[in-house]
Coordinates of C-alpha atoms in Angstrom, one line a residue:
Chain A
E1 CA 7.9 4.2 9.2
A2 CA 11.6 4.5 10.1
G3 CA 12.5 3.7 13.7
V4 CA 15.0 5.5 15.9
T5 CA 18.4 5.6 14.1
Q6 CA 21.8 6.0 15.8
S7 CA 25.3 6.6 14.4
P8 CA 27.9 5.5 14.4
T9 CA 27.2 1.8 15.2
H10 CA 30.7 1.4 16.6
L11 CA 33.3 3.9 17.8
I12 CA 36.7 3.3 19.1
K13 CA 38.5 6.1 21.0
T14 CA 41.5 6.4 23.3
R15 CA 41.5 7.8 26.8
G16 CA 41.2 11.6 26.9
Q17 CA 39.6 11.9 23.5
Q18 CA 36.0 13.1 22.8
A19 CA 33.2 11.1 21.3
T20 CA 30.1 12.3 19.6
L21 CA 27.1 10.1 19.1
R22 CA 24.0 10.9 17.1
C23 CA 20.4 10.0 17.2
S24 CA 17.4 10.6 14.9
P25 CA 14.0 10.0 16.6
I26 CA 10.9 8.6 15.1
S27 CA 9.1 11.2 13.0
G28 CA 6.7 13.2 15.1
H29 CA 8.5 12.4 18.4
T30 CA 9.8 15.5 20.3
S31 CA 11.6 13.8 23.2
V32 CA 14.9 12.1 23.0
Y33 CA 16.5 10.1 25.9
W34 CA 20.0 8.8 26.2
Y35 CA 20.9 5.7 28.2
Q36 CA 24.2 4.1 29.0
Q37 CA 24.2 0.3 29.0
A38 CA 27.4 -1.0 30.5
L39 CA 27.9 -4.7 31.2
G40 CA 26.0 -5.8 34.3
L41 CA 24.7 -2.3 35.1
G42 CA 21.4 -2.3 33.2
L43 CA 20.1 0.9 31.5
Q44 CA 21.3 4.0 33.2
F45 CA 19.6 7.3 32.4
L46 CA 21.8 10.0 31.0
L47 CA 19.8 12.8 29.5
W48 CA 16.3 13.8 28.4
Y49 CA 15.7 16.4 25.8
D50 CA 12.3 17.7 24.8
E51 CA 11.5 20.5 22.3
G52 CA 15.1 21.5 22.1
E53 CA 15.7 21.8 25.8
E54 CA 17.4 19.6 28.4
R55 CA 14.7 18.5 30.8
N56 CA 16.6 16.2 33.1
R57 CA 19.9 14.5 33.5
G58 CA 21.0 11.4 35.4
N59 CA 23.9 11.0 37.8
F60 CA 26.7 11.4 35.3
P61 CA 29.6 14.0 35.4
P62 CA 29.4 17.2 33.3
R63 CA 31.7 15.7 30.7
F64 CA 28.6 13.9 29.4
S65 CA 26.6 16.5 27.6
G66 CA 24.4 16.8 24.5
R67 CA 21.9 18.9 22.7
Q68 CA 18.8 18.6 20.6
F69 CA 18.4 20.2 17.2
P70 CA 15.3 22.0 15.8
N71 CA 14.5 18.8 13.8
Y72 CA 14.5 16.9 17.2
S73 CA 17.6 14.9 16.4
S74 CA 20.1 14.8 19.2
E75 CA 23.8 14.3 19.8
L76 CA 25.6 13.0 22.9
N77 CA 29.1 14.3 23.6
V78 CA 31.4 12.6 26.0
N79 CA 34.6 14.6 26.7
A80 CA 37.8 13.4 28.4
L81 CA 37.0 9.8 27.8
E82 CA 37.8 7.2 30.5
L83 CA 38.0 3.5 30.2
E84 CA 34.8 3.0 32.1
D85 CA 32.9 5.0 29.5
S86 CA 33.1 1.9 27.3
A87 CA 29.4 0.9 26.9
L88 CA 26.5 0.7 24.5
Y89 CA 24.8 4.1 24.3
L90 CA 21.1 3.8 23.6
C91 CA 18.9 6.6 22.3
A92 CA 15.1 6.4 22.7
S93 CA 12.3 8.7 21.6
N94 CA 8.7 9.3 22.3
A95 CA 6.1 12.0 22.0
G96 CA 7.3 13.6 25.2
T97 CA 5.1 16.2 26.8
S98 CA 3.0 16.7 23.7
G99 CA 0.0 14.8 25.1
Q100 CA 0.4 12.1 22.4
N101 CA 2.7 10.1 24.6
T102 CA 1.5 6.5 25.1
G103 CA 4.3 5.7 27.6
E104 CA 6.4 3.6 25.3
L105 CA 10.0 4.4 24.7
F106 CA 11.2 3.5 21.2
F107 CA 14.9 2.5 21.3
G108 CA 17.5 2.7 18.6
E109 CA 20.0 -0.1 18.0
G110 CA 22.7 1.8 20.0
S111 CA 26.2 3.0 19.5
R112 CA 29.0 0.8 20.9
L113 CA 31.7 3.0 22.3
T114 CA 35.0 1.4 23.2
V115 CA 37.7 3.4 25.0
L116 CA 41.2 2.0 24.9
Chain B
G1 CA 15.8 9.6 42.9
E2 CA 14.1 6.3 42.1
N3 CA 16.0 3.1 42.7
V4 CA 14.8 -0.1 41.0
E5 CA 16.1 -3.6 41.9
Q6 CA 15.5 -6.8 40.0
H7 CA 15.9 -10.4 41.2
P8 CA 16.9 -13.0 40.4
S9 CA 19.6 -11.8 38.0
T10 CA 19.4 -15.0 36.0
L11 CA 16.5 -17.4 35.7
S12 CA 16.5 -20.7 33.8
V13 CA 13.2 -22.5 33.1
Q14 CA 12.1 -25.5 31.2
E15 CA 10.1 -24.8 28.1
G16 CA 6.4 -24.7 29.0
D17 CA 7.0 -23.8 32.6
S18 CA 6.2 -20.3 34.1
A19 CA 8.8 -17.6 34.8
V20 CA 8.4 -14.9 37.4
I21 CA 10.6 -11.9 37.8
K22 CA 10.2 -9.5 40.7
C23 CA 11.2 -5.8 40.9
T24 CA 11.2 -3.5 43.9
Y25 CA 11.2 0.3 43.8
S26 CA 12.0 2.9 46.3
D27 CA 9.9 6.0 45.5
S28 CA 6.3 5.7 46.7
A29 CA 5.4 8.4 44.2
S30 CA 6.2 6.2 41.2
N31 CA 3.1 5.7 39.1
Y32 CA 4.3 4.0 35.9
F33 CA 5.9 0.6 35.7
P34 CA 6.9 -0.8 32.2
W35 CA 8.8 -4.0 31.3
Y36 CA 11.2 -4.1 28.4
K37 CA 12.6 -7.2 26.6
Q38 CA 16.0 -7.1 25.0
E39 CA 17.0 -10.1 22.9
L40 CA 20.7 -10.7 22.3
G41 CA 22.1 -7.9 20.1
K42 CA 18.8 -6.2 19.7
R43 CA 17.2 -3.0 21.0
P44 CA 15.0 -3.1 24.2
Q45 CA 11.3 -3.2 23.4
L46 CA 8.3 -2.6 25.6
I47 CA 6.3 -5.8 26.3
I48 CA 3.8 -4.6 28.9
D49 CA 3.3 -1.8 31.3
I50 CA 1.1 -0.9 34.3
R51 CA 0.1 2.2 36.0
S52 CA -0.5 2.7 39.7
N53 CA -4.2 2.8 39.5
V54 CA -4.5 -0.9 38.6
G55 CA -3.1 -4.0 40.3
E56 CA -2.8 -6.4 37.4
K57 CA -2.6 -6.4 33.6
K58 CA -2.5 -9.3 31.2
D59 CA -1.5 -9.6 27.6
Q60 CA -1.7 -13.2 26.2
R61 CA 1.1 -15.2 28.0
I62 CA 2.5 -12.3 30.0
A63 CA 1.1 -10.4 33.0
V64 CA 2.3 -7.8 35.4
T65 CA 1.2 -7.4 39.0
L66 CA 1.7 -4.4 41.2
N67 CA 1.7 -4.2 45.0
K68 CA 2.0 -0.5 45.9
T69 CA 2.0 -1.1 49.6
A70 CA 5.1 -3.4 49.4
K71 CA 6.5 -1.3 46.5
H72 CA 7.1 -4.2 44.2
F73 CA 5.9 -5.4 40.8
S74 CA 6.3 -8.7 39.0
L75 CA 6.4 -10.0 35.5
H76 CA 4.8 -13.4 34.9
I77 CA 5.4 -15.4 31.7
T78 CA 3.3 -18.5 31.3
E79 CA 4.0 -21.4 28.9
T80 CA 7.5 -20.2 28.2
Q81 CA 8.9 -20.7 24.7
P82 CA 12.5 -20.5 23.4
E83 CA 11.8 -17.1 22.0
D84 CA 11.2 -15.8 25.5
S85 CA 14.9 -16.2 26.2
A86 CA 16.1 -12.6 26.6
V87 CA 17.1 -10.0 29.2
Y88 CA 14.1 -8.4 30.8
F89 CA 14.3 -4.9 32.3
C90 CA 11.8 -3.4 34.7
A91 CA 11.5 0.3 35.2
A92 CA 9.6 2.8 37.4
S93 CA 9.0 6.5 37.3
P94 CA 7.2 9.1 39.4
Y95 CA 7.0 11.3 36.4
G96 CA 5.0 9.1 34.1
N97 CA 7.3 7.7 31.4
N98 CA 9.5 10.8 31.1
R99 CA 12.3 9.8 33.4
L100 CA 12.4 6.0 33.8
A101 CA 14.8 4.4 36.3
F102 CA 15.6 0.9 35.0
G103 CA 16.7 -2.2 37.0
K104 CA 19.8 -4.0 36.0
G105 CA 18.0 -6.7 34.1
N106 CA 17.1 -10.4 34.4
Q107 CA 18.5 -12.9 32.0
V108 CA 15.8 -15.5 31.3
V109 CA 16.9 -18.7 29.6
V110 CA 14.2 -21.1 28.4
I111 CA 15.6 -24.6 28.0
P112 CA 14.0 -26.6 25.2

């Protein structure tokens, strides 16, 4: 069974540009979570999508946004990039609110965003 | 929202010794406490979790203890091995597992 996949693996942008990151959850999972992992700051919660809707967002500015598609894949958009947005962006999935949720988050390998 | 703190930030242990990492949380309503392990260059993976209705859970060489009164929980690794070297993240949530707040991570180094 395929795990959570993310693309691109690496992305280099300059300040002010926009970045789009993509995530495909494990088959059967309806929830997708986005986390930012910046050096020394651990895993900071960005967004949670379930069944196509945004369920919750963390303490990030509105220029961080995303969406979930009917096939449950998701994309994260970061507008007006700033230097401090450089980080590893991790996507995770689980069965969400479907009742099949065991509690475990299954993470992808991440997308490394570098802002110059 | 929930705030989770981990300490120490770095822990070095001799192979075969035990390692203990402690986390504190702020929201007394939190009821789910997982631990994730992230090896260098790899994705975080769940190693053990505990819910608020139990005080301790064991799985082979790892165990987690929960003190709801003091609002802290700890990861215990016994008979450490080099493959235990990794960053360990604790997390807590008052919403089950659907909105986890992670700590900043502990770097554990097992010295052969």
